Short mmCIF file of C-alpha atoms (C1' of nucleotides) in Angstrom, two decimals:
data_model
loop_
_atom_site.label_atom_id
_atom_site.label_comp_id
_atom_site.label_asym_id
_atom_site.label_seq_id
_atom_site.Cartn_x
_atom_site.Cartn_y
_atom_site.Cartn_z
CA MET Q 964 -10.05 112.51 -97.00
CA THR Q 965 -8.07 115.45 -95.58
CA ASP Q 966 -5.94 114.92 -92.51
CA THR Q 967 -8.19 116.91 -90.28
CA LEU Q 968 -11.40 115.32 -91.44
CA GLN Q 969 -10.14 111.84 -90.82
CA ARG Q 970 -9.33 112.43 -87.20
CA LYS Q 971 -12.16 112.28 -84.72
CA PRO Q 972 -12.95 115.44 -82.76
CA VAL Q 973 -12.24 113.82 -79.42
CA SER Q 974 -8.61 113.60 -78.51
CA GLN Q 975 -8.79 110.00 -77.41
CA VAL Q 976 -10.30 107.05 -79.20
CA ALA Q 977 -10.68 103.68 -77.48
CA ASN Q 978 -10.43 100.33 -79.21
CA SER Q 979 -13.63 99.27 -77.47
CA ASP Q 980 -15.40 101.68 -79.85
CA CYS Q 981 -15.58 98.58 -82.04
CA PHE Q 982 -18.43 97.33 -79.88
CA THR Q 983 -22.03 98.48 -79.75
CA GLU Q 984 -23.36 99.84 -76.49
CA GLU Q 985 -25.30 96.60 -75.88
CA SER Q 986 -22.32 94.36 -76.48
CA LEU Q 987 -20.13 96.42 -74.22
CA THR Q 988 -22.80 96.16 -71.54
CA LYS Q 989 -22.83 92.38 -71.90
CA LEU Q 990 -19.07 92.30 -71.58
CA LYS Q 991 -19.20 94.57 -68.55
CA GLU Q 992 -21.64 92.22 -66.87
CA ILE Q 993 -19.11 89.40 -66.77
CA MET Q 994 -16.25 91.58 -65.56
CA TYR Q 995 -15.04 91.87 -62.03
CA GLU Q 996 -13.41 95.12 -61.14
CA MET Q 997 -9.92 95.52 -59.73
CA ARG Q 998 -7.60 98.40 -59.02
CA ALA Q 999 -3.93 98.46 -59.87
CA GLU Q 1000 -1.35 100.98 -58.76
CA ALA Q 1001 1.13 102.55 -61.12
CA GLY Q 1002 4.34 100.54 -61.10
CA ASN Q 1003 2.62 97.20 -60.58
CA HIS Q 1004 2.24 94.47 -63.14
CA LEU Q 1005 -1.03 93.04 -64.36
CA PHE Q 1006 0.80 89.98 -65.60
CA TRP Q 1007 4.33 88.85 -66.35
CA GLU Q 1008 5.51 86.78 -69.25
CA GLY Q 1009 5.09 83.18 -68.31
CA ASP Q 1010 1.91 83.84 -66.34
CA SER Q 1011 -1.06 81.91 -67.62
CA ALA Q 1012 -3.08 83.82 -70.18
CA ASP Q 1013 -6.76 83.24 -69.64
CA LYS Q 1014 -8.17 86.70 -69.06
CA LEU Q 1015 -9.21 89.78 -70.95
CA TYR Q 1016 -8.83 93.24 -69.47
CA PHE Q 1017 -10.98 96.31 -69.96
CA LEU Q 1018 -9.23 99.49 -68.89
CA LYS Q 1019 -11.95 101.57 -67.24
CA ARG Q 1020 -9.42 104.15 -66.28
CA GLY Q 1021 -5.64 104.40 -66.37
CA GLN Q 1022 -2.82 103.20 -68.53
CA VAL Q 1023 -1.15 99.85 -69.13
CA LYS Q 1024 1.88 99.14 -71.29
CA ILE Q 1025 2.59 95.78 -72.86
CA THR Q 1026 6.34 95.30 -72.85
CA LYS Q 1027 9.09 92.79 -73.41
CA ALA Q 1028 12.47 92.91 -71.71
CA SER Q 1029 15.57 91.41 -73.31
CA ASP Q 1030 18.27 89.62 -71.37
CA GLU Q 1031 20.55 92.64 -71.76
CA GLY Q 1032 18.05 94.81 -69.90
CA LYS Q 1033 16.59 96.61 -72.88
CA SER Q 1034 12.85 97.07 -72.87
CA PHE Q 1035 10.51 97.12 -75.83
CA ILE Q 1036 7.03 98.67 -75.63
CA LEU Q 1037 4.62 96.76 -77.86
CA TYR Q 1038 1.39 98.57 -76.95
CA VAL Q 1039 0.18 101.39 -74.75
CA TYR Q 1040 -3.43 100.99 -73.62
CA ASN Q 1041 -5.56 103.79 -72.23
CA THR Q 1042 -8.98 104.40 -70.74
CA GLY Q 1043 -11.61 102.51 -72.70
CA ASP Q 1044 -9.23 100.00 -74.27
CA LEU Q 1045 -9.76 96.27 -74.20
CA PHE Q 1046 -6.78 93.93 -74.31
CA GLY Q 1047 -5.52 90.50 -73.44
CA GLN Q 1048 -4.91 87.14 -74.97
CA VAL Q 1049 -7.40 84.59 -76.18
CA ASP Q 1050 -5.70 81.34 -76.85
CA PRO Q 1051 -6.57 77.83 -77.90
CA PHE Q 1052 -4.25 76.16 -75.45
CA GLN Q 1053 -5.35 75.07 -72.03
CA ASN Q 1054 -2.11 76.05 -70.41
CA SER Q 1055 -1.25 79.08 -72.49
CA VAL Q 1056 1.14 81.66 -71.09
CA HIS Q 1057 1.88 85.31 -71.81
CA SER Q 1058 4.84 86.25 -73.98
CA PHE Q 1059 4.85 89.84 -72.75
CA ASN Q 1060 4.59 91.84 -69.54
CA ALA Q 1061 1.71 94.16 -68.69
CA GLU Q 1062 3.03 97.12 -66.75
CA VAL Q 1063 0.55 99.44 -65.05
CA THR Q 1064 1.89 102.95 -65.72
CA GLU Q 1065 -0.95 104.98 -64.18
CA ASN Q 1066 -3.23 104.08 -61.31
CA SER Q 1067 -5.89 102.07 -63.04
CA ILE Q 1068 -9.35 100.60 -62.65
CA ILE Q 1069 -9.59 97.41 -64.63
CA GLY Q 1070 -12.45 95.12 -65.52
CA VAL Q 1071 -11.26 91.53 -65.70
CA ILE Q 1072 -12.99 88.97 -67.92
CA GLN Q 1073 -12.30 85.28 -67.50
CA GLN Q 1074 -11.84 83.49 -70.79
CA LYS Q 1075 -14.31 80.81 -69.74
CA ASP Q 1076 -17.00 83.45 -69.12
CA LEU Q 1077 -16.23 85.14 -72.41
CA GLU Q 1078 -16.58 81.86 -74.25
CA VAL Q 1079 -20.03 81.30 -72.78
CA LEU Q 1080 -21.05 84.82 -73.76
CA LEU Q 1081 -19.81 84.44 -77.33
CA TRP Q 1082 -21.47 81.09 -77.54
CA GLN Q 1083 -24.79 82.62 -76.52
CA HIS Q 1084 -24.72 85.88 -78.44
CA GLY Q 1085 -23.98 85.62 -82.12
CA ASP Q 1086 -23.91 89.36 -82.65
CA LEU Q 1087 -21.34 89.81 -79.92
CA ALA Q 1088 -19.27 87.00 -81.42
CA VAL Q 1089 -19.21 88.77 -84.76
CA GLU Q 1090 -18.23 92.08 -83.19
CA PHE Q 1091 -15.61 90.40 -81.11
CA MET Q 1092 -14.13 88.75 -84.15
CA LYS Q 1093 -13.92 92.11 -85.88
CA TRP Q 1094 -12.26 93.66 -82.86
CA MET Q 1095 -9.69 90.88 -82.85
CA GLY Q 1096 -9.09 91.37 -86.54
CA LEU Q 1097 -8.54 95.07 -85.99
CA MET Q 1098 -6.05 94.49 -83.20
CA HIS Q 1099 -4.18 92.00 -85.32
CA ARG Q 1100 -3.95 94.42 -88.21
CA MET Q 1101 -2.69 97.10 -85.88
CA THR Q 1102 0.14 94.76 -84.89
CA GLN Q 1103 0.87 93.87 -88.50
CA THR Q 1104 1.03 97.45 -89.74
CA LYS Q 1105 3.21 98.47 -86.82
CA PHE Q 1106 5.46 95.51 -87.55
CA ARG Q 1107 5.78 96.63 -91.14
CA ASP Q 1108 6.48 100.25 -90.20
CA LEU Q 1109 9.17 99.35 -87.70
CA MET Q 1110 10.83 96.83 -89.98
CA MET Q 1111 10.82 98.48 -93.36
CA PHE Q 1112 11.65 102.16 -93.04
CA GLY Q 1113 14.61 102.33 -90.68
CA LYS Q 1114 14.58 104.14 -87.36
CA PRO Q 1115 13.45 107.48 -88.80
CA GLY Q 1116 10.52 105.69 -90.46
CA ALA Q 1117 9.69 103.91 -87.22
CA LEU Q 1118 9.72 107.22 -85.36
CA CYS Q 1119 7.51 108.96 -87.92
CA SER Q 1120 5.06 106.05 -87.88
CA THR Q 1121 4.98 106.24 -84.09
CA LEU Q 1122 4.37 109.98 -84.14
CA ILE Q 1123 1.46 109.45 -86.54
CA ARG Q 1124 0.05 106.74 -84.29
CA LEU Q 1125 0.41 109.03 -81.30
CA CYS Q 1126 -1.53 111.67 -83.25
CA ASN Q 1127 -4.30 109.17 -83.92
CA THR Q 1128 -4.44 108.18 -80.27
CA TYR Q 1129 -3.77 111.44 -78.40
CA GLY Q 1130 -3.89 114.08 -81.13
CA LYS Q 1131 -5.83 117.30 -80.72
CA ASN Q 1132 -6.19 119.69 -83.64
CA HIS Q 1133 -5.00 123.23 -83.10
CA GLY Q 1134 -5.52 124.99 -86.39
CA SER Q 1135 -3.38 123.19 -88.89
CA GLU Q 1136 -1.18 121.75 -86.12
CA ILE Q 1137 -1.80 118.66 -84.02
CA VAL Q 1138 -0.84 118.57 -80.37
CA ILE Q 1139 -0.01 115.17 -78.93
CA THR Q 1140 -1.73 115.58 -75.58
CA LYS Q 1141 0.50 113.18 -73.76
CA LYS Q 1142 3.95 113.77 -72.32
CA LEU Q 1143 6.53 111.40 -73.67
CA THR Q 1144 10.18 111.11 -72.82
CA ASN Q 1145 12.81 110.37 -75.41
CA SER Q 1146 13.40 107.04 -73.68
CA GLU Q 1147 9.76 106.06 -73.96
CA LEU Q 1148 9.73 106.81 -77.67
CA ALA Q 1149 12.99 104.89 -78.02
CA ASP Q 1150 11.49 101.81 -76.38
CA MET Q 1151 8.51 102.01 -78.71
CA ILE Q 1152 10.66 101.79 -81.82
CA GLY Q 1153 13.53 99.69 -80.56
CA ALA Q 1154 16.09 102.46 -80.74
CA THR Q 1155 18.25 104.28 -78.19
CA ARG Q 1156 17.31 107.45 -76.39
CA GLU Q 1157 20.20 109.25 -78.08
CA SER Q 1158 19.04 108.27 -81.57
CA VAL Q 1159 15.52 109.46 -80.82
CA ASN Q 1160 16.87 112.70 -79.46
CA ARG Q 1161 18.88 113.33 -82.61
CA MET Q 1162 16.01 112.40 -84.91
CA LEU Q 1163 13.59 114.66 -83.04
CA GLY Q 1164 16.19 117.42 -83.27
CA ASP Q 1165 16.35 116.97 -87.03
CA LEU Q 1166 12.57 117.10 -87.31
CA LYS Q 1167 12.45 120.27 -85.20
CA ARG Q 1168 15.14 121.94 -87.26
CA ALA Q 1169 13.26 121.02 -90.45
CA ASN Q 1170 10.12 122.54 -88.94
CA ILE Q 1171 8.22 119.25 -89.13
CA ILE Q 1172 7.48 119.17 -85.42
CA ALA Q 1173 7.87 121.53 -82.47
CA MET Q 1174 7.68 121.38 -78.68
CA GLU Q 1175 5.06 123.40 -76.84
CA ASN Q 1176 5.53 123.23 -73.08
CA ASN Q 1177 6.85 119.69 -73.37
CA TYR Q 1178 4.13 118.43 -75.66
CA ILE Q 1179 5.05 117.38 -79.16
CA VAL Q 1180 3.26 119.38 -81.85
CA ILE Q 1181 3.07 118.07 -85.39
CA LYS Q 1182 3.39 120.88 -87.93
CA ASP Q 1183 3.84 118.84 -91.09
CA LEU Q 1184 1.96 115.56 -90.98
CA PRO Q 1185 2.33 114.85 -94.73
CA TYR Q 1186 6.10 114.86 -94.27
CA LEU Q 1187 5.86 112.17 -91.56
CA ARG Q 1188 3.49 110.19 -93.76
CA ASP Q 1189 5.93 110.31 -96.60
CA ILE Q 1190 8.85 108.99 -94.56
CA CYS Q 1191 7.05 105.84 -93.46
CA GLN Q 1192 5.00 105.44 -96.63
CA CYS Q 1193 1.82 105.77 -94.63
CA GLU Q 1194 -1.28 105.03 -96.64
CA ASN Q 1195 -3.66 106.93 -94.47
CA CYS Q 1196 -5.24 103.91 -92.88
CA PRO Q 1197 -8.22 104.20 -90.51
CA VAL Q 1198 -7.36 105.97 -87.26
CA ASP Q 1199 -8.83 103.14 -85.25
CA MET Q 1200 -6.28 100.79 -86.69
CA CYS Q 1201 -3.22 103.00 -86.86
CA ARG Q 1202 -2.68 103.47 -83.13
CA ILE Q 1203 0.00 103.00 -80.54
CA MET L 216 9.55 68.85 -72.99
CA THR L 217 12.41 67.69 -75.19
CA ASP L 218 12.80 69.09 -78.67
CA THR L 219 11.80 65.89 -80.37
CA LEU L 220 8.77 65.25 -78.24
CA GLN L 221 7.40 68.68 -78.83
CA ARG L 222 7.40 68.40 -82.59
CA LYS L 223 4.58 66.51 -84.21
CA PRO L 224 5.46 63.42 -86.21
CA VAL L 225 4.11 64.82 -89.45
CA SER L 226 6.41 67.21 -91.21
CA GLN L 227 3.73 69.78 -91.85
CA VAL L 228 1.21 71.23 -89.43
CA ALA L 229 -1.64 73.45 -90.62
CA ASN L 230 -3.11 76.33 -88.69
CA SER L 231 -6.57 74.96 -89.40
CA ASP L 232 -5.72 72.23 -86.89
CA CYS L 233 -7.25 74.69 -84.43
CA PHE L 234 -10.68 73.64 -85.61
CA THR L 235 -12.60 70.50 -84.92
CA GLU L 236 -13.59 68.31 -87.82
CA GLU L 237 -17.20 69.51 -87.57
CA SER L 238 -16.27 73.16 -87.55
CA LEU L 239 -13.99 72.76 -90.52
CA THR L 240 -16.80 71.02 -92.36
CA LYS L 241 -19.13 73.94 -91.63
CA LEU L 242 -16.51 76.34 -92.94
CA LYS L 243 -15.98 74.24 -96.04
CA GLU L 244 -19.70 74.34 -96.77
CA ILE L 245 -19.67 78.09 -97.25
CA MET L 246 -16.51 78.13 -99.39
CA TYR L 247 -16.39 78.33 -103.12
CA GLU L 248 -13.37 76.80 -104.72
CA MET L 249 -10.97 78.57 -107.02
CA ARG L 250 -7.64 77.77 -108.60
CA ALA L 251 -4.70 80.12 -108.76
CA GLU L 252 -1.52 79.72 -110.76
CA ALA L 253 1.90 80.30 -109.29
CA GLY L 254 2.96 83.87 -109.94
CA ASN L 255 -0.55 85.32 -109.67
CA HIS L 256 -1.85 87.39 -106.82
CA LEU L 257 -4.80 86.52 -104.65
CA PHE L 258 -5.09 90.15 -103.64
CA TRP L 259 -3.04 93.33 -103.73
CA GLU L 260 -2.71 95.92 -101.06
CA GLY L 261 -5.54 98.35 -101.50
CA ASP L 262 -7.97 95.62 -102.62
CA SER L 263 -11.02 95.35 -100.44
CA ALA L 264 -10.59 92.83 -97.63
CA ASP L 265 -13.79 90.91 -97.13
CA LYS L 266 -12.78 87.31 -97.66
CA LEU L 267 -11.09 84.47 -95.88
CA TYR L 268 -9.01 81.90 -97.73
CA PHE L 269 -8.51 78.23 -97.01
CA LEU L 270 -5.53 76.81 -98.82
CA LYS L 271 -6.63 73.33 -99.89
CA ARG L 272 -3.39 72.84 -101.72
CA GLY L 273 -0.47 75.06 -102.67
CA GLN L 274 1.39 77.98 -101.21
CA VAL L 275 0.65 81.67 -100.73
CA LYS L 276 3.00 84.33 -99.38
CA ILE L 277 1.82 87.50 -97.71
CA THR L 278 4.24 90.24 -98.66
CA LYS L 279 4.81 93.94 -98.59
CA ALA L 280 6.90 95.86 -101.11
CA SER L 281 8.62 99.12 -100.24
CA ASP L 282 8.98 102.03 -102.64
CA GLU L 283 12.65 101.20 -103.11
CA GLY L 284 11.73 97.78 -104.45
CA LYS L 285 12.56 95.77 -101.36
CA SER L 286 10.13 93.03 -100.46
CA PHE L 287 9.21 91.76 -97.02
CA ILE L 288 7.61 88.35 -96.48
CA LEU L 289 5.22 88.49 -93.53
CA TYR L 290 3.78 84.97 -93.75
CA VAL L 291 4.09 81.84 -95.84
CA TYR L 292 0.92 79.76 -95.93
CA ASN L 293 0.76 76.14 -96.99
CA THR L 294 -1.74 73.35 -97.61
CA GLY L 295 -4.33 73.32 -94.84
CA ASP L 296 -3.77 76.89 -93.70
CA LEU L 297 -6.54 79.43 -93.25
CA PHE L 298 -5.81 83.12 -93.69
CA GLY L 299 -7.29 86.49 -94.53
CA GLN L 300 -8.55 89.58 -92.87
CA VAL L 301 -11.68 90.07 -90.82
CA ASP L 302 -12.30 93.73 -90.32
CA PRO L 303 -14.85 95.98 -88.72
CA PHE L 304 -14.88 98.48 -91.54
CA GLN L 305 -17.29 98.28 -94.41
CA ASN L 306 -14.72 99.41 -96.92
CA SER L 307 -11.65 97.83 -95.41
CA VAL L 308 -8.65 97.25 -97.64
CA HIS L 309 -5.61 94.98 -97.51
CA SER L 310 -2.28 96.34 -96.30
CA PHE L 311 -0.32 93.48 -97.83
CA ASN L 312 -0.10 91.49 -101.03
CA ALA L 313 -0.98 87.80 -101.34
CA GLU L 314 1.35 86.18 -103.84
CA VAL L 315 0.55 82.67 -105.06
CA THR L 316 3.92 80.89 -105.12
CA GLU L 317 2.74 77.41 -106.05
CA ASN L 318 -0.27 76.39 -108.13
CA SER L 319 -3.03 76.38 -105.56
CA ILE L 320 -6.55 75.29 -104.88
CA ILE L 321 -8.22 77.77 -102.59
CA GLY L 322 -11.53 77.80 -100.76
CA VAL L 323 -12.87 81.34 -100.53
CA ILE L 324 -15.16 82.40 -97.71
CA GLN L 325 -17.09 85.64 -97.93
CA GLN L 326 -17.02 87.63 -94.72
CA LYS L 327 -20.81 88.00 -94.80
CA ASP L 328 -21.26 84.22 -94.95
CA LEU L 329 -18.75 83.73 -92.18
CA GLU L 330 -20.60 86.21 -89.99
CA VAL L 331 -23.84 84.30 -90.43
CA LEU L 332 -22.10 81.05 -89.57
CA LEU L 333 -20.49 82.48 -86.44
CA TRP L 334 -23.77 84.01 -85.47
CA GLN L 335 -25.50 80.65 -85.70
CA HIS L 336 -22.86 78.36 -84.21
CA GLY L 337 -21.51 79.39 -80.85
CA ASP L 338 -18.98 76.59 -80.72
CA LEU L 339 -17.53 77.61 -84.06
CA ALA L 340 -17.40 81.24 -82.88
CA VAL L 341 -15.36 80.22 -79.87
CA GLU L 342 -12.97 78.13 -81.96
CA PHE L 343 -12.68 80.90 -84.48
CA MET L 344 -11.83 83.39 -81.79
CA LYS L 345 -9.10 81.10 -80.53
CA TRP L 346 -7.70 80.67 -84.01
CA MET L 347 -7.58 84.44 -84.42
CA GLY L 348 -5.87 84.78 -81.07
CA LEU L 349 -3.28 82.23 -82.10
CA MET L 350 -2.55 83.98 -85.39
CA HIS L 351 -2.19 87.27 -83.58
CA ARG L 352 0.27 85.83 -81.13
CA MET L 353 2.23 84.34 -83.96
CA THR L 354 2.59 87.82 -85.40
CA GLN L 355 3.52 89.31 -82.04
CA THR L 356 6.20 86.77 -81.24
CA LYS L 357 7.67 87.08 -84.72
CA PHE L 358 7.65 90.85 -84.31
CA ARG L 359 9.53 90.52 -81.05
CA ASP L 360 12.07 88.09 -82.49
CA LEU L 361 12.81 90.24 -85.50
CA MET L 362 13.02 93.47 -83.50
CA MET L 363 14.94 92.49 -80.42
CA PHE L 364 17.76 90.13 -81.29
CA GLY L 365 19.44 91.67 -84.33
CA LYS L 366 19.69 89.99 -87.70
CA PRO L 367 21.34 86.82 -86.38
CA GLY L 368 18.51 86.49 -83.86
CA ALA L 369 15.94 87.05 -86.57
CA LEU L 370 17.55 84.37 -88.71
CA CYS L 371 17.72 81.85 -85.85
CA SER L 372 14.10 82.52 -84.96
CA THR L 373 13.14 82.00 -88.60
CA LEU L 374 15.07 78.74 -88.79
CA ILE L 375 13.26 77.51 -85.69
CA ARG L 376 9.91 78.50 -87.18
CA LEU L 377 10.84 76.71 -90.39
CA CYS L 378 11.59 73.62 -88.30
CA ASN L 379 8.18 73.84 -86.68
CA THR L 380 6.48 74.19 -90.05
CA TYR L 381 8.53 71.96 -92.35
CA GLY L 382 10.84 70.07 -90.00
CA LYS L 383 11.36 66.32 -90.24
CA ASN L 384 13.39 64.52 -87.62
CA HIS L 385 16.35 62.52 -88.82
CA GLY L 386 17.98 61.12 -85.74
CA SER L 387 19.06 64.08 -83.67
CA GLU L 388 19.00 66.34 -86.73
CA ILE L 389 16.05 68.14 -88.25
CA VAL L 390 15.72 68.52 -91.99
CA ILE L 391 13.77 71.54 -93.23
CA THR L 392 11.89 69.84 -96.05
CA LYS L 393 11.53 72.93 -98.12
CA LYS L 394 14.03 74.56 -100.44
CA LEU L 395 14.76 78.13 -99.55
CA THR L 396 17.01 80.60 -101.27
CA ASN L 397 19.14 83.08 -99.37
CA SER L 398 17.02 85.86 -100.84
CA GLU L 399 13.83 84.33 -99.53
CA LEU L 400 15.27 84.04 -96.04
CA ALA L 401 16.51 87.62 -96.33
CA ASP L 402 13.03 88.88 -97.21
CA MET L 403 11.61 87.02 -94.23
CA ILE L 404 13.87 88.82 -91.78
CA GLY L 405 14.27 92.16 -93.50
CA ALA L 406 17.95 91.66 -94.26
CA THR L 407 19.98 91.43 -97.45
CA ARG L 408 20.83 88.27 -99.29
CA GLU L 409 24.52 88.87 -98.61
CA SER L 410 23.99 89.17 -94.86
CA VAL L 411 21.99 85.96 -94.79
CA ASN L 412 24.66 84.21 -96.78
CA ARG L 413 27.36 85.31 -94.34
CA MET L 414 25.29 84.37 -91.30
CA LEU L 415 24.47 80.94 -92.72
CA GLY L 416 28.15 80.51 -93.46
CA ASP L 417 28.99 81.28 -89.85
CA LEU L 418 26.39 78.78 -88.64
CA LYS L 419 27.73 76.09 -90.97
CA ARG L 420 31.31 76.70 -89.86
CA ALA L 421 30.21 76.48 -86.21
CA ASN L 422 28.48 73.18 -87.01
CA ILE L 423 25.06 74.50 -86.00
CA ILE L 424 23.50 73.78 -89.37
CA ALA L 425 24.47 71.96 -92.55
CA MET L 426 23.24 71.65 -96.12
CA GLU L 427 22.13 68.28 -97.46
CA ASN L 428 21.36 68.41 -101.18
CA ASN L 429 20.14 71.97 -100.84
CA TYR L 430 18.00 71.40 -97.80
CA ILE L 431 18.93 73.08 -94.54
CA VAL L 432 19.61 70.63 -91.72
CA ILE L 433 19.57 71.80 -88.13
CA LYS L 434 22.25 70.08 -86.08
CA ASP L 435 22.15 72.19 -82.93
CA LEU L 436 18.66 73.50 -82.20
CA PRO L 437 19.48 74.60 -78.62
CA TYR L 438 22.11 76.97 -80.02
CA LEU L 439 19.52 78.63 -82.29
CA ARG L 440 17.12 78.83 -79.36
CA ASP L 441 19.73 80.54 -77.28
CA ILE L 442 20.49 83.24 -79.85
CA CYS L 443 16.88 84.43 -80.11
CA GLN L 444 16.00 83.72 -76.47
CA CYS L 445 13.35 81.27 -77.62
CA GLU L 446 11.16 80.07 -74.80
CA ASN L 447 10.06 76.89 -76.44
CA CYS L 448 6.56 78.07 -77.25
CA PRO L 449 3.92 75.77 -78.77
CA VAL L 450 4.81 74.68 -82.31
CA ASP L 451 1.40 75.74 -83.55
CA MET L 452 2.19 79.30 -82.62
CA CYS L 453 5.82 79.52 -83.49
CA ARG L 454 5.54 79.18 -87.25
CA ILE L 455 6.52 81.02 -90.38
"C1'" DT R 1285 28.84 72.45 -126.21
"C1'" DT R 1286 27.96 76.86 -125.48
"C1'" DT R 1287 25.23 80.35 -123.60
"C1'" DG R 1288 22.17 82.26 -120.39
"C1'" DT R 1289 20.17 82.64 -115.89
"C1'" DG R 1290 19.56 82.40 -111.11
"C1'" DA R 1291 21.85 81.36 -107.05
"C1'" DT R 1292 25.86 81.33 -103.88
"C1'" DG R 1293 30.08 83.13 -101.79
"C1'" DT R 1294 33.21 86.80 -100.45
"C1'" DG R 1295 36.04 91.02 -100.21
"C1'" DA R 1296 36.01 96.34 -99.83
"C1'" DT R 1297 33.53 100.28 -98.63
"C1'" DT R 1298 29.82 103.01 -96.74
"C1'" DT R 1299 26.07 103.91 -93.76
"C1'" DA R 1300 23.04 103.73 -89.92
"C1'" DC R 1301 22.79 103.29 -85.47
"C1'" DA R 1302 24.58 102.02 -80.84
"C1'" DT R 1303 27.66 103.03 -77.33
"C1'" DC R 1304 30.27 105.88 -74.32
"C1'" DA R 1305 31.08 110.05 -72.10
"C1'" DC R 1306 29.84 114.24 -70.26
"C1'" DA R 1307 27.66 118.98 -70.01
"C1'" DC R 1308 23.43 121.12 -69.31
"C1'" DT R 1309 18.55 121.82 -67.98
"C1'" DT R 1310 14.24 121.11 -65.26
"C1'" DC R 1311 12.00 120.45 -61.62
"C1'" DC R 1312 11.20 118.09 -57.36
"C1'" DT R 1313 12.36 117.56 -52.56
"C1'" DT R 1314 13.30 118.67 -47.55
"C1'" DA G 192 17.78 127.84 -51.43
"C1'" DA G 193 20.58 123.85 -52.19
"C1'" DG G 194 20.97 119.28 -53.68
"C1'" DG G 195 19.68 115.55 -56.32
"C1'" DA G 196 17.23 112.93 -59.74
"C1'" DA G 197 15.43 112.54 -64.19
"C1'" DG G 198 15.54 114.14 -68.56
"C1'" DT G 199 17.79 116.46 -72.70
"C1'" DG G 200 21.46 117.56 -76.01
"C1'" DT G 201 25.64 116.50 -78.45
"C1'" DG G 202 30.34 115.15 -79.68
"C1'" DA G 203 33.58 111.03 -80.47
"C1'" DT G 204 34.00 106.40 -81.45
"C1'" DG G 205 32.67 101.58 -82.39
"C1'" DT G 206 30.13 98.12 -84.81
"C1'" DA G 207 26.41 95.70 -87.35
"C1'" DA G 208 24.62 95.49 -91.54
"C1'" DA G 209 23.84 97.44 -96.18
"C1'" DT G 210 25.81 98.36 -100.46
"C1'" DC G 211 28.73 97.66 -104.29
"C1'" DA G 212 31.28 94.82 -107.06
"C1'" DC G 213 32.75 90.57 -108.71
"C1'" DA G 214 33.93 85.56 -108.99
"C1'" DT G 215 32.02 81.20 -109.02
"C1'" DC G 216 28.69 77.49 -109.43
"C1'" DA G 217 24.55 74.71 -111.00
"C1'" DC G 218 21.77 73.68 -114.41
"C1'" DA G 219 18.47 74.40 -118.11
"C1'" DA G 220 17.78 75.73 -122.84
"C1'" DA G 221 19.41 76.56 -127.55
#
DNA sequence: TTTGTGATGTGATTTACATCACACTTCCTT
DNA sequence: AAGGAAGTGTGATGTAAATCACATCACAAA
């Protein structure tokens, strides 16, 4: 139940860990591989949503842009993550953009093929349902964190999620092994760069976090937990 | 594509409409029925989450309370709605409270029984997956609306969702056939009662909405749509 | 008929956060 | 090595929304 025990030894956990080796193999069999360059888009809002994506390597951000030009980052997916929309409508469209932020290798699954697979393999269907449930809960808890505890709470929640996704233990400290700009963090919590900068400054001054050659280091995780009333949920759920 | 065409003739649409009659029957066969009085709780956060609930009659709100006593309403479920958590963890717990707000008759499905059913019936598994996808998107779009367009945007989005859930056409106007207090609306958008009151006042003065014996009537839906940059998504998704 | 209770409506004040403006740093390029 | 771009840090100011503090209203119960 301690902070360090809960976190897995590896620095990066993928949401496809929900699946057994066999199920993942079955999914991989119906994928076709594609490459996408950083800066491209996998899909735009309004595009029809009938595919699932398995990120074999790279990074994809799910974002939403407002009319005034502000951008909101809903998810950041990394190597090993599975994402996409499964919808009951024939002509369903995406509500968000998928921005490729690192050169990526992506396995694409057609919804029709997935349906056949789920139809055939009950065990996969059950695992898939659990994976979907997990992703939904991740959205819900993030929603709660960003709505209920003000911008500082949203930032602390995001830092915790970054720990769970990219964290590497270093004694009692946790290094977030991923460079992040103030602007990126701002877009993740719906705040401005300036606000994030000031909040991070406060946390540094209070010795809650520190910077080590441009990586954020968490020195006092319980403090962050306290601010966003974090209940120490499973790392697999509490992610970016 | 017009507003009136899009809305179904019945004033209330249930999320279980995602399922075929046969599938719903299969689900009903593994339910056991229970009754719950208004004011009780179906579950509290921290309770183990291993059940699904089918609301045969009544109303249940999914809420979250902050330490400072503020309450946030995540969902409002009504007759015909299916809800609950399906999780990959053995000892998974709820992150939210389920508050029974009207005397209800509820069909309870054990996760284990559901798994067997999905395992056996591929067609049900596919439908179930689509239902889960729809619920997830509902959460995502609500998240976006409440985060990106300020409190007025959040309120307009909520009014539109209320239309899609409880709306009844009356000529060019839409009556929200459900009494709502300012406080309730406030808890749905994470604002204060006073703010909601002022915003509703503004909308009334601008002739966007009106009150008719304590029911909200929407007189200018396009205006609401504009404020929260609503893209006219399917009514089944854009709900409370 | 009064009294209590929950809801609405509204002003004054405070607070949180965005916006604007600009200096400073890093590091990449050619 | 100089110039530029991208990022950081921070003050001053503006604004949305919360908070506080009441007045009023509707209506049910005593």
